[in-house]
mmCIF file of C-alpha atoms in Angstrom:
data_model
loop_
_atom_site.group_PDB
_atom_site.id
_atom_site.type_symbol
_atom_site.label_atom_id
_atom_site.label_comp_id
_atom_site.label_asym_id
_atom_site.label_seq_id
_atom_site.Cartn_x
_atom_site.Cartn_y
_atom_site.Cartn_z
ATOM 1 C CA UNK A 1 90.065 110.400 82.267
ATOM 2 C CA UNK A 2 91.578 113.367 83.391
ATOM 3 C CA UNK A 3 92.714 113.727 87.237
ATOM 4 C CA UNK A 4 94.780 116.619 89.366
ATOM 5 C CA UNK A 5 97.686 113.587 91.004
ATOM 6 C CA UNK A 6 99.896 114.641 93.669
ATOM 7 C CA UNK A 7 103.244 113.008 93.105
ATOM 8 C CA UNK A 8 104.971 114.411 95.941
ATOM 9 C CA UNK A 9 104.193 116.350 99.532
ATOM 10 C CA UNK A 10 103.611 119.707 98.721
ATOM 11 C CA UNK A 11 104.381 119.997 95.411
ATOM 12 C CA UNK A 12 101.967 121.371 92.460
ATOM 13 C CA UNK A 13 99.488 118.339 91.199
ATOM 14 C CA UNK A 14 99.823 117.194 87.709
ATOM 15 C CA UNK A 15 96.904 117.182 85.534
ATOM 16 C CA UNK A 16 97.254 113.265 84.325
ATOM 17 C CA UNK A 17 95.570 110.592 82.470
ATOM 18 C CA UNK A 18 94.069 108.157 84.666
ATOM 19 C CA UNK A 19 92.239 105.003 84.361
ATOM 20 C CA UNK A 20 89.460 104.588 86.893
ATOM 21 C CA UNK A 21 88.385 100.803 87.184
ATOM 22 C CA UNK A 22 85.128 99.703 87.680
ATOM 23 C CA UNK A 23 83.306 99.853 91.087
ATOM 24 C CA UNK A 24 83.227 97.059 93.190
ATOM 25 C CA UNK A 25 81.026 95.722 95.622
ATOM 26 C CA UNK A 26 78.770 98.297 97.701
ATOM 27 C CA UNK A 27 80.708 100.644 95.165
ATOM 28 C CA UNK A 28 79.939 103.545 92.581
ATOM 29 C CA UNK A 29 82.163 105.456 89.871
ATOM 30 C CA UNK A 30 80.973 109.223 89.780
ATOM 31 C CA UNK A 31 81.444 111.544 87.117
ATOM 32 C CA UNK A 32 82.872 114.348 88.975
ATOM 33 C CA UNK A 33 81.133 117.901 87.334
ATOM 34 C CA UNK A 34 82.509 120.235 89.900
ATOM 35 C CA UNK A 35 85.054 119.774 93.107
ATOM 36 C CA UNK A 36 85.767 122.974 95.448
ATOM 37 C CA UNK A 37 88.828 122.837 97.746
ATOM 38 C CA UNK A 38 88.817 122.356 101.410
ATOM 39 C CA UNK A 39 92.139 123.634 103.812
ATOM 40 C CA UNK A 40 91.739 119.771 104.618
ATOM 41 C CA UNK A 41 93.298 118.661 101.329
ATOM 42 C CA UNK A 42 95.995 121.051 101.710
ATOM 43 C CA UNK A 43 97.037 119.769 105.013
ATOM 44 C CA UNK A 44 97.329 115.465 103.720
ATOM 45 C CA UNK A 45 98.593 117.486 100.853
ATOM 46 C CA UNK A 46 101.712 118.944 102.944
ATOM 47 C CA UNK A 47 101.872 115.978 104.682
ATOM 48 C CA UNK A 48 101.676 117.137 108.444
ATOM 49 C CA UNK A 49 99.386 115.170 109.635
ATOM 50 C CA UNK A 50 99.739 111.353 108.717
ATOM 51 C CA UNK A 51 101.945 109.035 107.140
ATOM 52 C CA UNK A 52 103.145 110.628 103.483
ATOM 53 C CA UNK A 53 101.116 108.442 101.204
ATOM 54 C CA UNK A 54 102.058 109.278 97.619
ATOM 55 C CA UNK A 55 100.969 109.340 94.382
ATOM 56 C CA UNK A 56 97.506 110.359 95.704
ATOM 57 C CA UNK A 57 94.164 112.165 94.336
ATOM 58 C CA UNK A 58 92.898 114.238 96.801
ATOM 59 C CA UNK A 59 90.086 116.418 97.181
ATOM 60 C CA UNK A 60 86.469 115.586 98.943
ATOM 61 C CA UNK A 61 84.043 118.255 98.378
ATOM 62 C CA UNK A 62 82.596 118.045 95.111
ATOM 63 C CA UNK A 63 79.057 117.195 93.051
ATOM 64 C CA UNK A 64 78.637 114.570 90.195
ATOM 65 C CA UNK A 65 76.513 112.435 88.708
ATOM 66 C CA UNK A 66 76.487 108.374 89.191
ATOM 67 C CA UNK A 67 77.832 107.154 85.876
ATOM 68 C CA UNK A 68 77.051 103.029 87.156
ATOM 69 C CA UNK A 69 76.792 101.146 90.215
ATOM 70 C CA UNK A 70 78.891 98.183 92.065
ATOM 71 C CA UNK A 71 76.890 94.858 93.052
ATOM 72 C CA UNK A 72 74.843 95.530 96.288
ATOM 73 C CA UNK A 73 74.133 98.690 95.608
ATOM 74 C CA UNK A 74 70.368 99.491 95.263
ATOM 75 C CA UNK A 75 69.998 103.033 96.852
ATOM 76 C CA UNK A 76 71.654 104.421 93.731
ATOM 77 C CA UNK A 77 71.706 104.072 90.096
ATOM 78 C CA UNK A 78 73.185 105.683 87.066
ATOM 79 C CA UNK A 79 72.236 109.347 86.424
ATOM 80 C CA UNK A 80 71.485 110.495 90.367
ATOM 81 C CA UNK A 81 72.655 113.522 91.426
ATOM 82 C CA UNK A 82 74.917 112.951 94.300
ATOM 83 C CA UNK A 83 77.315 114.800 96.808
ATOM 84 C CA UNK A 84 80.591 112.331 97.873
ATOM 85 C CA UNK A 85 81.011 112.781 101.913
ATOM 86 C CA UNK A 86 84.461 111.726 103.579
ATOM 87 C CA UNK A 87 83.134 110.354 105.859
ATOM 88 C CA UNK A 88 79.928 107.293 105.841
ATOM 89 C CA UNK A 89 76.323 106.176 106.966
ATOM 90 C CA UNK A 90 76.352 102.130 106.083
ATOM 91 C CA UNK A 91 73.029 101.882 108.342
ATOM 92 C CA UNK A 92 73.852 99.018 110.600
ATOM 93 C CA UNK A 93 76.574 99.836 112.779
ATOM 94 C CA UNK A 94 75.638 101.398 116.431
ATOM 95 C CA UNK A 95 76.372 105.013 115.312
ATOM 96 C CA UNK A 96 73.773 105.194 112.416
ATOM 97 C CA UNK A 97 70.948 103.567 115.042
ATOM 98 C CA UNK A 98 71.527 106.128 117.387
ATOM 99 C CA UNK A 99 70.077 109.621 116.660
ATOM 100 C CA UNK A 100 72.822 110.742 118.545
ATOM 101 C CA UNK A 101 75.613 110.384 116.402
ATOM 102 C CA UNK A 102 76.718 110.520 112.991
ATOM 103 C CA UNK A 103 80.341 108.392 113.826
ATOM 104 C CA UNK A 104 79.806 105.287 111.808
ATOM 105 C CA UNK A 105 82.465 102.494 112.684
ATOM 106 C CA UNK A 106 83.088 101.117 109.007
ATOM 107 C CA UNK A 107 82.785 104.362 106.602
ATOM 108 C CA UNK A 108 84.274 107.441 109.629
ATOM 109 C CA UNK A 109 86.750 109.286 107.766
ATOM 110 C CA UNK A 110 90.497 107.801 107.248
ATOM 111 C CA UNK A 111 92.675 109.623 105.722
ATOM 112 C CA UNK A 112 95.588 106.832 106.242
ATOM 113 C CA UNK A 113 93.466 104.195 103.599
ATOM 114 C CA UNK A 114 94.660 104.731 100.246
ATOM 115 C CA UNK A 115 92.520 102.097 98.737
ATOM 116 C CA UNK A 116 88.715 100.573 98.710
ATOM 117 C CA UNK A 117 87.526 98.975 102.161
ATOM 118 C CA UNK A 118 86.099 96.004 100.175
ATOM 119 C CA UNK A 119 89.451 94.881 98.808
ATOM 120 C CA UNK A 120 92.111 97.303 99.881
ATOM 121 C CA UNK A 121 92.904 97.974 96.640
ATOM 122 C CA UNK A 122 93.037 101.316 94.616
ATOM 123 C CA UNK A 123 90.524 101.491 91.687
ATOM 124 C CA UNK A 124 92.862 104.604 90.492
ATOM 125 C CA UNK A 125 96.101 103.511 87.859
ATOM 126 C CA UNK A 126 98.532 105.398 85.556
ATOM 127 C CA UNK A 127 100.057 102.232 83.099
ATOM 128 C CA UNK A 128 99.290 99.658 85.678
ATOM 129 C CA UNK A 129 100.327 101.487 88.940
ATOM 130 C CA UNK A 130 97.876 102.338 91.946
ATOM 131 C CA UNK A 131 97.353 106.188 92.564
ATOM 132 C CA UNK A 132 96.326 106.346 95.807
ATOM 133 C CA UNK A 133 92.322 107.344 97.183
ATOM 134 C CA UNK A 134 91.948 110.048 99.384
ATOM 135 C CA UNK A 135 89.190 109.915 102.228
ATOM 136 C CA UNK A 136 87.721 107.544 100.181
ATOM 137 C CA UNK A 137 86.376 110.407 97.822
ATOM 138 C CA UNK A 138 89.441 111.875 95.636
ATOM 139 C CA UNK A 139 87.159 114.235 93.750
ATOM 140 C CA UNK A 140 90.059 116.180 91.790
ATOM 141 C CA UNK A 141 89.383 113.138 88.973
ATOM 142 C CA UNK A 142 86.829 113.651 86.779
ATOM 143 C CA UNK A 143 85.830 109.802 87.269
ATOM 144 C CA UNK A 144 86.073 108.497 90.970
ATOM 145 C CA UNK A 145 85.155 105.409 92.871
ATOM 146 C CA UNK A 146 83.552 105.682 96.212
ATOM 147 C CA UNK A 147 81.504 103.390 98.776
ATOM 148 C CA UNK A 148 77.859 103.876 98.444
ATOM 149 C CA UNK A 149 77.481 104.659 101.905
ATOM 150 C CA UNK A 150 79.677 107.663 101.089
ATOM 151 C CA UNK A 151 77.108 109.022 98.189
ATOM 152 C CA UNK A 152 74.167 111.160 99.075
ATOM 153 C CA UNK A 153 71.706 111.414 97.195
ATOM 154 C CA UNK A 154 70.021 115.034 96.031
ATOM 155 C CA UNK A 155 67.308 116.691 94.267
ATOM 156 C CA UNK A 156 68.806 116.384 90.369
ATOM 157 C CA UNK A 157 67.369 119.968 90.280
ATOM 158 C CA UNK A 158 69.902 121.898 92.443
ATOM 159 C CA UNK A 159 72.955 123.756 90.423
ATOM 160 C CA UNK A 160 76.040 121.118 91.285
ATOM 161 C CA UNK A 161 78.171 124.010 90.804
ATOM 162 C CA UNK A 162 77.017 125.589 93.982
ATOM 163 C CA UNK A 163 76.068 122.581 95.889
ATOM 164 C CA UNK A 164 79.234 120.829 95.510
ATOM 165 C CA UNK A 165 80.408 122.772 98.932
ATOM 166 C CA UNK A 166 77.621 121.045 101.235
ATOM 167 C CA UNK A 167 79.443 118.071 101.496
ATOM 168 C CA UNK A 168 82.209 119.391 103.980
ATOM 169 C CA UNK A 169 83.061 123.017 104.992
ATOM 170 C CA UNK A 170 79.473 124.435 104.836
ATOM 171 C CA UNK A 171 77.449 121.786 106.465
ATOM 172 C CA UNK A 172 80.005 121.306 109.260
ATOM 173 C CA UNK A 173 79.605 124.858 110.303
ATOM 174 C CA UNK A 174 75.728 125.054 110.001
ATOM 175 C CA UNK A 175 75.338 121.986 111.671
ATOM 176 C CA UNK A 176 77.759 122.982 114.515
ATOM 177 C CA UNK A 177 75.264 125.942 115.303
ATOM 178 C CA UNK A 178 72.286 124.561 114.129
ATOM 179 C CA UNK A 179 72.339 120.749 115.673
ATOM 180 C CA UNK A 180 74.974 121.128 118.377
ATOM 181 C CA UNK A 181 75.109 124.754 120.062
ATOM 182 C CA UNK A 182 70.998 125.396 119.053
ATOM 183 C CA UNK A 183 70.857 128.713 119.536
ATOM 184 C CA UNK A 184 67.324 129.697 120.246
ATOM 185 C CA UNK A 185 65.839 132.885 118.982
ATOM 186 C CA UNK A 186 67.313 136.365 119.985
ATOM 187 C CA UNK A 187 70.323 134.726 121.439
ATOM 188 C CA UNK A 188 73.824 135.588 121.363
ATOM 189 C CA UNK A 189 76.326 133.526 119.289
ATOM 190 C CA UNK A 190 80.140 134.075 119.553
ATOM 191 C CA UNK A 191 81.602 132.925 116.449
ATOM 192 C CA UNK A 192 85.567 132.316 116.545
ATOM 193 C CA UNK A 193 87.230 131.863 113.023
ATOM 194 C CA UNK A 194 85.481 133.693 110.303
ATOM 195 C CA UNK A 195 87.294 130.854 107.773
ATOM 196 C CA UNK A 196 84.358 128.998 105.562
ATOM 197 C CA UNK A 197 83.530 126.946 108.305
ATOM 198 C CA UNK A 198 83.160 129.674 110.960
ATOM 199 C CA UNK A 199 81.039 131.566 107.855
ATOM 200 C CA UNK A 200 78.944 129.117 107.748
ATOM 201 C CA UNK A 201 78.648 129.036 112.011
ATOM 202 C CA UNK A 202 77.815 132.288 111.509
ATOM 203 C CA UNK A 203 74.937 131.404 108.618
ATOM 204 C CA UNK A 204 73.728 129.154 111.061
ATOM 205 C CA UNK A 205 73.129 131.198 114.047
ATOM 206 C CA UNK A 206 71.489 133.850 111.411
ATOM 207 C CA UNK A 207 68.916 131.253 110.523
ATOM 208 C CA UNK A 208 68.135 130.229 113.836
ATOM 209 C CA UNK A 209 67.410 134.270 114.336
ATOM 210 C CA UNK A 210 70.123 135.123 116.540
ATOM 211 C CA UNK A 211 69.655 138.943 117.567
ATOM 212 C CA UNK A 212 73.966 139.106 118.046
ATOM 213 C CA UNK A 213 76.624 137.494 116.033
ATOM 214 C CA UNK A 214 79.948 138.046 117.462
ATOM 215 C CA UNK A 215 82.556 137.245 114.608
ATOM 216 C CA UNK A 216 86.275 136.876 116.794
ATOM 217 C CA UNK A 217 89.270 136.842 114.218
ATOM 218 C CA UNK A 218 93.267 137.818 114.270
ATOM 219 C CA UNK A 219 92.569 139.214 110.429
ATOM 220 C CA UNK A 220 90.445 142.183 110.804
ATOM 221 C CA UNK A 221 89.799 142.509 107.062
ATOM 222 C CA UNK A 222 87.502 139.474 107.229
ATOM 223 C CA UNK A 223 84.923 141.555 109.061
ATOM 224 C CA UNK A 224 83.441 143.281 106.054
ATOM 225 C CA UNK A 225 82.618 139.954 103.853
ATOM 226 C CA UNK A 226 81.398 138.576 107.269
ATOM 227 C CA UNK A 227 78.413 141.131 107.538
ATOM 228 C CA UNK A 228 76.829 139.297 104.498
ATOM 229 C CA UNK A 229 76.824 136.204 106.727
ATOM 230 C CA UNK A 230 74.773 137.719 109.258
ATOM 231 C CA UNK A 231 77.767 139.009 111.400
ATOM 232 C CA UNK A 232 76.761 142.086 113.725
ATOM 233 C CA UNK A 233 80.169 142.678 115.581
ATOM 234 C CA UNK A 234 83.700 142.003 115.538
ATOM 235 C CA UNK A 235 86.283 141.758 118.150
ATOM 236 C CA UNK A 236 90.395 141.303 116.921
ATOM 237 C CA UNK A 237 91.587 140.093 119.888
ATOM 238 C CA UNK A 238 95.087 142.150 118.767
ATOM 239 C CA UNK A 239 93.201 145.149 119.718
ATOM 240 C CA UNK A 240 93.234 144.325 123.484
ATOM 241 C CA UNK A 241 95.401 143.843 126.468
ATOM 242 C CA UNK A 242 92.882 141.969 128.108
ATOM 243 C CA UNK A 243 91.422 138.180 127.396
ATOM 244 C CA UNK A 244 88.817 138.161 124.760
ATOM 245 C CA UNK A 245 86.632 135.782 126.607
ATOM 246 C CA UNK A 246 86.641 138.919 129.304
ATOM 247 C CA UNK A 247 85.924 141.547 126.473
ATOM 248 C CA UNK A 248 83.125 139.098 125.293
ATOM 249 C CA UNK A 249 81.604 139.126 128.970
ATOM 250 C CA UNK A 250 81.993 142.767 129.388
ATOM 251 C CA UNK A 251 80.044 143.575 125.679
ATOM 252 C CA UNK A 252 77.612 141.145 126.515
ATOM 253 C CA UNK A 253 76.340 142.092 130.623
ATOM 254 C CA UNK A 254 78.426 138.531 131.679
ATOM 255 C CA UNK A 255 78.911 136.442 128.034
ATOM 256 C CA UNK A 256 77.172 134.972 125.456
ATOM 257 C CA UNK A 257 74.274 132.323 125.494
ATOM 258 C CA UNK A 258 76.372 130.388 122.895
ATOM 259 C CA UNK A 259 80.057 130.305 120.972
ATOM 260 C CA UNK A 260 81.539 128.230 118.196
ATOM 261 C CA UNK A 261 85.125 127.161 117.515
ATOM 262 C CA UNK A 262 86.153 127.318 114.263
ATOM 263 C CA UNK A 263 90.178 127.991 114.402
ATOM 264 C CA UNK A 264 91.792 124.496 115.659
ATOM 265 C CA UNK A 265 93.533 126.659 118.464
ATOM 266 C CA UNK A 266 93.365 125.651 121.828
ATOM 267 C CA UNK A 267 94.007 129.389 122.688
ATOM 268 C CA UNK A 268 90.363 129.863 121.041
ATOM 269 C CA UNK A 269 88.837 126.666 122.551
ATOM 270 C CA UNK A 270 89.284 127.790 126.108
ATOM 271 C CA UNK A 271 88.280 131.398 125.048
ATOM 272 C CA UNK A 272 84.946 130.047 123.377
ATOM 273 C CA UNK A 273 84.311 127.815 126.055
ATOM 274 C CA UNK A 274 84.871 130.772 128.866
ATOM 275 C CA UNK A 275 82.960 133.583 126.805
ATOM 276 C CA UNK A 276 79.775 131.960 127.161
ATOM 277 C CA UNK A 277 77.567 132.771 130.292
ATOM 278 C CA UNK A 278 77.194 130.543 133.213
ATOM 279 C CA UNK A 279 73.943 128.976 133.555
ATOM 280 C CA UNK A 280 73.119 128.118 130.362
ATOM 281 C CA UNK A 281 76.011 129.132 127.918
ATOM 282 C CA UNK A 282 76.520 126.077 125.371
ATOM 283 C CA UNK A 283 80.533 126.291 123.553
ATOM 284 C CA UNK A 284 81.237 123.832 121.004
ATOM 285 C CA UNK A 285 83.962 122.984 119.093
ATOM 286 C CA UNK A 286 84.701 123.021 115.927
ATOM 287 C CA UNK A 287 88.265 123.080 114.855
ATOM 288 C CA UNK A 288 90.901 119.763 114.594
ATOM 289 C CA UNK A 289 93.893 120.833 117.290
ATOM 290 C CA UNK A 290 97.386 119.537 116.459
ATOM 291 C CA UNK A 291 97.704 115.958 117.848
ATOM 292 C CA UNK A 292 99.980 116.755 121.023
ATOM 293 C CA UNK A 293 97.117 119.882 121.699
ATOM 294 C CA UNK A 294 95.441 119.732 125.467
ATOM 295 C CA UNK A 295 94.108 122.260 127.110
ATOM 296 C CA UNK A 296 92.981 123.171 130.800
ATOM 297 C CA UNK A 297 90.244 125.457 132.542
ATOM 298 C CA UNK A 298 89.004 125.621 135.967
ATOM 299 C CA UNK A 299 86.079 122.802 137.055
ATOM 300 C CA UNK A 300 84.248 125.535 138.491
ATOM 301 C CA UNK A 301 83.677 126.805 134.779
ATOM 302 C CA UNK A 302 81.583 123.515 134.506
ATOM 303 C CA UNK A 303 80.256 123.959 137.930
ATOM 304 C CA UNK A 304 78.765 127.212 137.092
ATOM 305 C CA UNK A 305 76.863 125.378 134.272
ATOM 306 C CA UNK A 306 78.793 126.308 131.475
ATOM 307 C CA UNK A 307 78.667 123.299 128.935
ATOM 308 C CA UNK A 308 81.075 122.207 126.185
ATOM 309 C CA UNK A 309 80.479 119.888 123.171
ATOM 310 C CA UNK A 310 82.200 118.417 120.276
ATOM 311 C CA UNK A 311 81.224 118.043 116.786
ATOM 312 C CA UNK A 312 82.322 115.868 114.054
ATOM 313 C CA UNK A 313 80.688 116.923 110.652
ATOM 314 C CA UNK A 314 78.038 119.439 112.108
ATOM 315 C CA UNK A 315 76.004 115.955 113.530
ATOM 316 C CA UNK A 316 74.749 115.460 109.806
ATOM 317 C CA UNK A 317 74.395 111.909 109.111
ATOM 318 C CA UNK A 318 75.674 112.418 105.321
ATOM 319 C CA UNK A 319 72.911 109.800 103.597
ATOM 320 C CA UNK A 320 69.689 111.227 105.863
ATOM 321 C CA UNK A 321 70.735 114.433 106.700
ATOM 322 C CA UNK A 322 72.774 115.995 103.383
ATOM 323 C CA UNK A 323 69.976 115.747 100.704
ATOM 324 C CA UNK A 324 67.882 118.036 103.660
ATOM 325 C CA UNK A 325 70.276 121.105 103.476
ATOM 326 C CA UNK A 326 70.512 120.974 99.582
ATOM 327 C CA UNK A 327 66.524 121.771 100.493
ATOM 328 C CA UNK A 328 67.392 124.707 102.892
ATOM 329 C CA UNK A 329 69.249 126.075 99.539
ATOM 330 C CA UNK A 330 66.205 125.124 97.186
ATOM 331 C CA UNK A 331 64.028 126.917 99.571
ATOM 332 C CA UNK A 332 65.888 129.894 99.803
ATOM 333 C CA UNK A 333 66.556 129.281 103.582
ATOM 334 C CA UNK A 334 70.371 129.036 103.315
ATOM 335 C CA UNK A 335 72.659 131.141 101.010
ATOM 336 C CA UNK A 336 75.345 128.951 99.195
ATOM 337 C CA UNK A 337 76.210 131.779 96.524
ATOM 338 C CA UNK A 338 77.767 134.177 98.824
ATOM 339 C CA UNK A 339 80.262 130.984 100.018
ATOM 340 C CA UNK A 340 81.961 130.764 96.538
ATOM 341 C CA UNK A 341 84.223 133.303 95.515
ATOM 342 C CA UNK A 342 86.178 131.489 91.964
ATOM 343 C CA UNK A 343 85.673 130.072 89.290
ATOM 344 C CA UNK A 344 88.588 127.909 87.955
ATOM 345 C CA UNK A 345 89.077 125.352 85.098
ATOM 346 C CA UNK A 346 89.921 122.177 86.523
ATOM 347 C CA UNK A 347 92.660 122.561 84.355
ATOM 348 C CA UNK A 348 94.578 125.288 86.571
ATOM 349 C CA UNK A 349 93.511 124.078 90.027
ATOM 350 C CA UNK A 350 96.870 124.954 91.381
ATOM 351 C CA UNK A 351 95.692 128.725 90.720
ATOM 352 C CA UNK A 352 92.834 127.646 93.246
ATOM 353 C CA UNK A 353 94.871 126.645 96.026
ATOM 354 C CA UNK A 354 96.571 129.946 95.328
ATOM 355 C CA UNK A 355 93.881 131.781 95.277
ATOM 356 C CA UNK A 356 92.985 130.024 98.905
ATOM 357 C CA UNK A 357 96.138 129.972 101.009
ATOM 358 C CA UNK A 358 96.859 133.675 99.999
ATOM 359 C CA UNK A 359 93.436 135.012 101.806
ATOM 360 C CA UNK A 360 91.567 135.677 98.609
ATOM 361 C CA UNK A 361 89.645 132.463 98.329
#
């Protein structure tokens, strides 16, 4: 079949002709129908944050349909409609027993494995030679191979084409407001990033009825698409000699009752984490700092009972918790439409990357 193959960091993939073996124990081979793009895949792309590990298929947010299943696998069969996840739920380690957490110690993501758990091999080859997996999804092939425990399973009635984006950017937003920072009713949110993800914060604290939405971004022309996400003010912290997490407390009689972190910037982390009001104020985080990142605030911030959390994946367990928000969409809860802004052949996904790392996309 036909797959997008990066042969070298940060150079344009090559639409190629790929064999895709069959799947393997706890495995299954997807047919692929649509894959969106995630800044993720640019950044393994680039190489800047691991080993280089090339050829590789990348790409991990996507929709297909289960074209046959590995031995072991019973969950799944041929024609389910199914979301790929980069990272796992196998069910038995002590992450998927606890309700707490949604880290599971054999499928977490790993973007440094370029082949199968079960065998370490690649099921990927051009004339004999291993193409590399990506996050153990590589959606940008219009056949892949992934563990089952990676697979979840959805109603076969939702449009792929707009679902695809639930299994990464859009769910780990929502899930950061809506599981971690639970805003309750007529609270204020503080959302910082108004990328996808922080978009999707944003969608998040609009379902859970937040009465302010406080979108905080360095590009001011992302306010206006914002407001459709449920985003009632905007603060460019450009536009102001003093710290934002002080212009935050001043708008808001002492800060907000909750804030999300959706840059990567430890600037922002300390921001979100001292905009939200002592007491009860609830900051989580969001974004993936550079690995050397660290950064510091005063204990008395804690003191004052201001907490801060971490999230990994919104907290959705991606087997029990994914095929839930493809409901929200079904039952016109959650907006997915107003996420997706092109339409590309997979033919010309370099034009989609394009389109994303100038701003438009």
């Amino acid at each position: 079949c036909k797959a997008a193959v990066a042969w070298e960091a940060g150079k344009p993939l090559v639409m190629e002709e790929v064999e895709v073996a069959p799947p393997q124990k706890h495995e299954v081979r997807i047919k692929i129908l649509f894959t969106s793009l995630c800044h993720t895949d640019v950044y393994f792309w680039e190489a800047k944050g691991q080993t280089p590990l090339f050829p590789r298929i990348f790409g991990h947010e996507a929709g297909g349909i289960v074209e046959s299943v590995g031995e072991g696998v019973t969950d799944l069969a041929p024609g389910d409609h199914v979301l790929p996840i980069f990272t796992g739920e196998c069910g038995d380690c002590p992450h998927c027993h606890s309700e707490e957490s949604n880290m599971c110690d054999l499928l977490r993501i790993n973007t440094e494995r370029g082949g199968m758990i079960h065998d370490g091999e690649s099921r990927f080859s051009i004339d004999g030679k291993p193409i590399y997996h990506f996050a153990g999804t590589s959606t940008f092939s219009e056949y892949t191979v992934i563990h089952s425990g990676q697979v979840a399973k959805i109603n076969p009635d939702a449009p792929l084409d707009k679902v695809c984006i639930v299994s990464c950017g859009l769910s780990t937003g929502l899930g950061a407001t809506l599981n971690v920072a639970k805003p309750k009713k007529g609270q204020s949110v503080a959302i910082f990033g108004l990328g996808a993800v922080g978009l999707a914060a944003a969608e998040g604290a609009r379902i859970a009825g937040a009465s302010r939405i406080i979108g905080v971004d360095l590009n001011s022309k992302r306010f206006d698409e914002a407001k459709k996400f449920g985003v009632t003010e905007f603060v460019n912290p450009k536009d102001h000699d003093k710290p934002v997490q002080q212009v935050i407390a001043e708008m808001t009689d002492g800060g907000v009752d909750r804030s999300v972190e959706c840059t990567g910037s430890v600037q922002a982390m300390i921001q979100a984490f001292e905009c939200v009001h002592d007491g009860w104020g609830v900051a989580v985080l969001v974004g993936v700092p550079s690995k050397d990142d660290a950064f510091k605030t005063h204990p008395m911030n804690f003191l004052n009972e201001r907490t801060l959390k971490g999230t990994f994946f919104g907290n959705y367990k991606p087997k029990t918790d994914i095929p839930g928000v493809v409901e929200q969409y079904m039952n016109k809860e959650l907006e997915i439409e107003k996420f997706i802004t092109h339409a590309v052949p997979f033919s010309e996904i370099n034009k989609a990357f394009d389109y994303m790392l100038k701003g438009e996309g």
